PDB file of C-alpha atoms in Angstrom:
ATOM      1  CA  UNK A   1      24.919 169.203 113.804  1.00  0.00           C
ATOM      2  CA  UNK A   2      27.446 171.990 114.126  1.00  0.00           C
ATOM      3  CA  UNK A   3      27.250 175.670 113.228  1.00  0.00           C
ATOM      4  CA  UNK A   4      29.841 175.432 110.450  1.00  0.00           C
ATOM      5  CA  UNK A   5      27.482 173.244 108.395  1.00  0.00           C
ATOM      6  CA  UNK A   6      24.811 175.121 106.446  1.00  0.00           C
ATOM      7  CA  UNK A   7      21.345 173.586 106.100  1.00  0.00           C
ATOM      8  CA  UNK A   8      19.709 172.816 102.777  1.00  0.00           C
ATOM      9  CA  UNK A   9      17.165 170.585 101.193  1.00  0.00           C
ATOM     10  CA  UNK A  10      17.165 168.352  98.142  1.00  0.00           C
ATOM     11  CA  UNK A  11      14.300 166.699  96.330  1.00  0.00           C
ATOM     12  CA  UNK A  12      14.795 163.821  93.921  1.00  0.00           C
ATOM     13  CA  UNK A  13      12.328 162.536  91.440  1.00  0.00           C
ATOM     14  CA  UNK A  14      13.235 160.098  88.708  1.00  0.00           C
ATOM     15  CA  UNK A  15      14.188 162.713  86.113  1.00  0.00           C
ATOM     16  CA  UNK A  16      15.292 165.777  88.104  1.00  0.00           C
ATOM     17  CA  UNK A  17      17.036 166.648  91.353  1.00  0.00           C
ATOM     18  CA  UNK A  18      17.128 170.073  92.987  1.00  0.00           C
ATOM     19  CA  UNK A  19      19.283 171.212  95.910  1.00  0.00           C
ATOM     20  CA  UNK A  20      18.525 174.460  97.728  1.00  0.00           C
ATOM     21  CA  UNK A  21      20.923 175.698 100.395  1.00  0.00           C
ATOM     22  CA  UNK A  22      19.614 178.091 103.024  1.00  0.00           C
ATOM     23  CA  UNK A  23      21.064 181.566 102.673  1.00  0.00           C
ATOM     24  CA  UNK A  24      22.168 181.135  99.045  1.00  0.00           C
ATOM     25  CA  UNK A  25      20.119 182.747  96.260  1.00  0.00           C
ATOM     26  CA  UNK A  26      20.753 180.058  93.636  1.00  0.00           C
ATOM     27  CA  UNK A  27      19.809 176.420  93.669  1.00  0.00           C
ATOM     28  CA  UNK A  28      21.695 173.605  91.991  1.00  0.00           C
ATOM     29  CA  UNK A  29      19.743 171.551  89.485  1.00  0.00           C
ATOM     30  CA  UNK A  30      20.358 168.123  88.008  1.00  0.00           C
ATOM     31  CA  UNK A  31      18.407 166.733  85.076  1.00  0.00           C
ATOM     32  CA  UNK A  32      18.602 163.431  83.316  1.00  0.00           C
ATOM     33  CA  UNK A  33      20.926 163.694  80.303  1.00  0.00           C
ATOM     34  CA  UNK A  34      20.735 160.307  78.628  1.00  0.00           C
ATOM     35  CA  UNK A  35      20.311 156.826  80.028  1.00  0.00           C
ATOM     36  CA  UNK A  36      21.626 156.674  83.619  1.00  0.00           C
ATOM     37  CA  UNK A  37      23.282 160.100  83.427  1.00  0.00           C
ATOM     38  CA  UNK A  38      22.607 163.221  85.466  1.00  0.00           C
ATOM     39  CA  UNK A  39      23.891 166.641  84.348  1.00  0.00           C
ATOM     40  CA  UNK A  40      24.327 169.286  87.066  1.00  0.00           C
ATOM     41  CA  UNK A  41      23.899 173.045  86.577  1.00  0.00           C
ATOM     42  CA  UNK A  42      24.574 175.812  89.079  1.00  0.00           C
ATOM     43  CA  UNK A  43      21.522 178.035  89.181  1.00  0.00           C
ATOM     44  CA  UNK A  44      17.806 177.505  89.082  1.00  0.00           C
ATOM     45  CA  UNK A  45      17.406 177.661  85.290  1.00  0.00           C
ATOM     46  CA  UNK A  46      19.559 175.075  83.501  1.00  0.00           C
ATOM     47  CA  UNK A  47      18.364 176.187  80.064  1.00  0.00           C
ATOM     48  CA  UNK A  48      19.993 179.602  80.480  1.00  0.00           C
ATOM     49  CA  UNK A  49      23.193 178.421  82.131  1.00  0.00           C
ATOM     50  CA  UNK A  50      25.025 176.991  79.127  1.00  0.00           C
ATOM     51  CA  UNK A  51      26.809 173.689  79.571  1.00  0.00           C
ATOM     52  CA  UNK A  52      26.428 171.757  82.813  1.00  0.00           C
ATOM     53  CA  UNK A  53      29.219 172.041  85.362  1.00  0.00           C
ATOM     54  CA  UNK A  54      29.314 168.294  85.951  1.00  0.00           C
ATOM     55  CA  UNK A  55      27.863 165.087  84.579  1.00  0.00           C
ATOM     56  CA  UNK A  56      27.406 161.993  86.736  1.00  0.00           C
ATOM     57  CA  UNK A  57      27.429 158.801  84.686  1.00  0.00           C
ATOM     58  CA  UNK A  58      26.018 155.661  86.311  1.00  0.00           C
ATOM     59  CA  UNK A  59      25.877 153.602  83.116  1.00  0.00           C
ATOM     60  CA  UNK A  60      29.111 151.610  83.196  1.00  0.00           C
ATOM     61  CA  UNK A  61      29.807 149.977  86.551  1.00  0.00           C
ATOM     62  CA  UNK A  62      31.442 152.470  88.947  1.00  0.00           C
ATOM     63  CA  UNK A  63      29.990 155.984  88.741  1.00  0.00           C
ATOM     64  CA  UNK A  64      32.158 158.400  86.727  1.00  0.00           C
ATOM     65  CA  UNK A  65      32.070 162.209  86.857  1.00  0.00           C
ATOM     66  CA  UNK A  66      32.758 164.375  83.811  1.00  0.00           C
ATOM     67  CA  UNK A  67      33.166 168.080  83.078  1.00  0.00           C
ATOM     68  CA  UNK A  68      32.974 169.627  79.601  1.00  0.00           C
ATOM     69  CA  UNK A  69      30.119 167.690  78.073  1.00  0.00           C
ATOM     70  CA  UNK A  70      31.600 167.784  74.558  1.00  0.00           C
ATOM     71  CA  UNK A  71      35.095 166.622  75.501  1.00  0.00           C
ATOM     72  CA  UNK A  72      33.926 164.350  78.348  1.00  0.00           C
ATOM     73  CA  UNK A  73      36.929 165.204  80.490  1.00  0.00           C
ATOM     74  CA  UNK A  74      36.789 162.883  83.496  1.00  0.00           C
ATOM     75  CA  UNK A  75      37.109 164.800  86.761  1.00  0.00           C
ATOM     76  CA  UNK A  76      36.131 162.118  89.237  1.00  0.00           C
ATOM     77  CA  UNK A  77      34.912 158.649  90.072  1.00  0.00           C
ATOM     78  CA  UNK A  78      33.357 156.657  92.841  1.00  0.00           C
ATOM     79  CA  UNK A  79      35.133 153.522  94.010  1.00  0.00           C
ATOM     80  CA  UNK A  80      33.277 151.851  96.854  1.00  0.00           C
ATOM     81  CA  UNK A  81      32.812 154.432  99.601  1.00  0.00           C
ATOM     82  CA  UNK A  82      35.441 156.810  98.213  1.00  0.00           C
ATOM     83  CA  UNK A  83      34.660 159.599  95.743  1.00  0.00           C
ATOM     84  CA  UNK A  84      37.477 161.420  93.977  1.00  0.00           C
ATOM     85  CA  UNK A  85      36.316 164.700  92.476  1.00  0.00           C
ATOM     86  CA  UNK A  86      38.479 167.577  91.189  1.00  0.00           C
ATOM     87  CA  UNK A  87      41.576 166.227  93.043  1.00  0.00           C
ATOM     88  CA  UNK A  88      39.715 166.072  96.376  1.00  0.00           C
ATOM     89  CA  UNK A  89      38.899 162.768  98.045  1.00  0.00           C
ATOM     90  CA  UNK A  90      35.628 162.292  99.912  1.00  0.00           C
ATOM     91  CA  UNK A  91      34.577 159.300 101.976  1.00  0.00           C
ATOM     92  CA  UNK A  92      30.911 158.317 102.271  1.00  0.00           C
ATOM     93  CA  UNK A  93      29.811 156.811 105.587  1.00  0.00           C
ATOM     94  CA  UNK A  94      26.449 155.074 105.300  1.00  0.00           C
ATOM     95  CA  UNK A  95      23.984 154.448 108.075  1.00  0.00           C
ATOM     96  CA  UNK A  96      20.670 152.918 107.162  1.00  0.00           C
ATOM     97  CA  UNK A  97      17.766 154.261 109.171  1.00  0.00           C
ATOM     98  CA  UNK A  98      15.229 151.932 107.613  1.00  0.00           C
ATOM     99  CA  UNK A  99      13.359 152.754 105.484  1.00  0.00           C
ATOM    100  CA  UNK A 100      15.155 156.095 105.072  1.00  0.00           C
ATOM    101  CA  UNK A 101      18.714 156.867 104.028  1.00  0.00           C
ATOM    102  CA  UNK A 102      21.172 158.568 106.379  1.00  0.00           C
ATOM    103  CA  UNK A 103      24.811 159.247 105.532  1.00  0.00           C
ATOM    104  CA  UNK A 104      27.742 161.577 106.150  1.00  0.00           C
ATOM    105  CA  UNK A 105      30.694 162.553 103.963  1.00  0.00           C
ATOM    106  CA  UNK A 106      34.161 163.345 105.251  1.00  0.00           C
ATOM    107  CA  UNK A 107      37.209 164.979 103.654  1.00  0.00           C
ATOM    108  CA  UNK A 108      40.179 163.865 105.701  1.00  0.00           C
ATOM    109  CA  UNK A 109      39.095 163.987 109.335  1.00  0.00           C
ATOM    110  CA  UNK A 110      36.457 166.686 108.813  1.00  0.00           C
ATOM    111  CA  UNK A 111      32.758 166.078 108.217  1.00  0.00           C
ATOM    112  CA  UNK A 112      31.734 168.152 105.190  1.00  0.00           C
ATOM    113  CA  UNK A 113      28.217 166.856 104.516  1.00  0.00           C
ATOM    114  CA  UNK A 114      25.379 165.237 106.458  1.00  0.00           C
ATOM    115  CA  UNK A 115      22.291 163.981 104.665  1.00  0.00           C
ATOM    116  CA  UNK A 116      19.075 162.608 106.119  1.00  0.00           C
ATOM    117  CA  UNK A 117      16.218 161.393 103.971  1.00  0.00           C
ATOM    118  CA  UNK A 118      13.080 162.757 105.553  1.00  0.00           C
ATOM    119  CA  UNK A 119      10.411 161.714 103.083  1.00  0.00           C
ATOM    120  CA  UNK A 120       9.981 159.035 100.458  1.00  0.00           C
ATOM    121  CA  UNK A 121       6.788 159.531  98.508  1.00  0.00           C
ATOM    122  CA  UNK A 122       4.812 156.978  96.566  1.00  0.00           C
ATOM    123  CA  UNK A 123       5.131 159.031  93.370  1.00  0.00           C
ATOM    124  CA  UNK A 124       8.870 158.539  92.946  1.00  0.00           C
ATOM    125  CA  UNK A 125       9.860 161.603  95.015  1.00  0.00           C
ATOM    126  CA  UNK A 126      12.450 161.565  97.778  1.00  0.00           C
ATOM    127  CA  UNK A 127      13.224 164.562  99.998  1.00  0.00           C
ATOM    128  CA  UNK A 128      16.520 164.977 101.857  1.00  0.00           C
ATOM    129  CA  UNK A 129      17.662 167.410 104.518  1.00  0.00           C
ATOM    130  CA  UNK A 130      21.314 168.329 104.003  1.00  0.00           C
ATOM    131  CA  UNK A 131      23.944 170.086 106.064  1.00  0.00           C
ATOM    132  CA  UNK A 132      27.136 170.928 104.211  1.00  0.00           C
ATOM    133  CA  UNK A 133      30.397 172.709 104.906  1.00  0.00           C
ATOM    134  CA  UNK A 134      30.181 176.342 103.796  1.00  0.00           C
ATOM    135  CA  UNK A 135      33.417 175.872 101.817  1.00  0.00           C
ATOM    136  CA  UNK A 136      31.966 172.941  99.852  1.00  0.00           C
ATOM    137  CA  UNK A 137      30.894 173.821  96.297  1.00  0.00           C
ATOM    138  CA  UNK A 138      27.118 173.225  96.014  1.00  0.00           C
ATOM    139  CA  UNK A 139      27.759 171.328  92.745  1.00  0.00           C
ATOM    140  CA  UNK A 140      29.982 168.918  94.669  1.00  0.00           C
ATOM    141  CA  UNK A 141      27.341 168.674  97.399  1.00  0.00           C
ATOM    142  CA  UNK A 142      24.714 167.694  94.837  1.00  0.00           C
ATOM    143  CA  UNK A 143      27.087 165.236  93.119  1.00  0.00           C
ATOM    144  CA  UNK A 144      27.744 163.466  96.437  1.00  0.00           C
ATOM    145  CA  UNK A 145      24.014 163.388  97.128  1.00  0.00           C
ATOM    146  CA  UNK A 146      23.304 161.895  93.679  1.00  0.00           C
ATOM    147  CA  UNK A 147      26.010 159.252  94.075  1.00  0.00           C
ATOM    148  CA  UNK A 148      24.542 157.999  97.330  1.00  0.00           C
ATOM    149  CA  UNK A 149      20.846 158.737  96.756  1.00  0.00           C
ATOM    150  CA  UNK A 150      20.963 156.926  93.368  1.00  0.00           C
ATOM    151  CA  UNK A 151      18.120 158.607  91.463  1.00  0.00           C
ATOM    152  CA  UNK A 152      18.937 156.411  88.442  1.00  0.00           C
ATOM    153  CA  UNK A 153      17.607 153.423  90.424  1.00  0.00           C
ATOM    154  CA  UNK A 154      14.342 155.087  91.445  1.00  0.00           C
ATOM    155  CA  UNK A 155      10.981 154.168  90.011  1.00  0.00           C
ATOM    156  CA  UNK A 156       9.408 156.687  87.667  1.00  0.00           C
ATOM    157  CA  UNK A 157       6.226 156.766  89.734  1.00  0.00           C
ATOM    158  CA  UNK A 158       2.902 158.118  88.500  1.00  0.00           C
ATOM    159  CA  UNK A 159       2.208 154.801  86.772  1.00  0.00           C
ATOM    160  CA  UNK A 160       5.171 155.020  84.353  1.00  0.00           C
ATOM    161  CA  UNK A 161       7.055 151.771  83.979  1.00  0.00           C
ATOM    162  CA  UNK A 162       8.987 152.443  80.776  1.00  0.00           C
ATOM    163  CA  UNK A 163      12.736 153.167  81.042  1.00  0.00           C
ATOM    164  CA  UNK A 164      13.831 156.748  80.240  1.00  0.00           C
TER     165      UNK A 164
END
């Protein structure tokens, strides 16, 4: 890991995801917003932040990314290992460190994000250590983490078996 990447941590459970980046006062929060959709807010209190910055939609084949919840303006998509988001192209490089997930994301030739899953709990929780480029928007960091970590595929845990 290099000095230009800042450390952070993300925790996913079936209905929410939170990313905290070391040295930044605000966290980025994602909450389920309909079947197989995650809405992302910048800040630790989504209820006071107005509309989400981004919505990740897993429901129809390839994952789609939207801004402006009411107008559903598409701002990105995932096609295979490539994510296009706000006119930037990111490439996801997977390495499976069984049973934990390990991947990096590049923009051009530069590595902008490294993610290592460090804990997978029995109650539907997964914890990731992240290292991201300081120029990378934390909302984009969380979107890339959601696209690869796939919280929409996780079990609910705690004995729940009903779909959301």
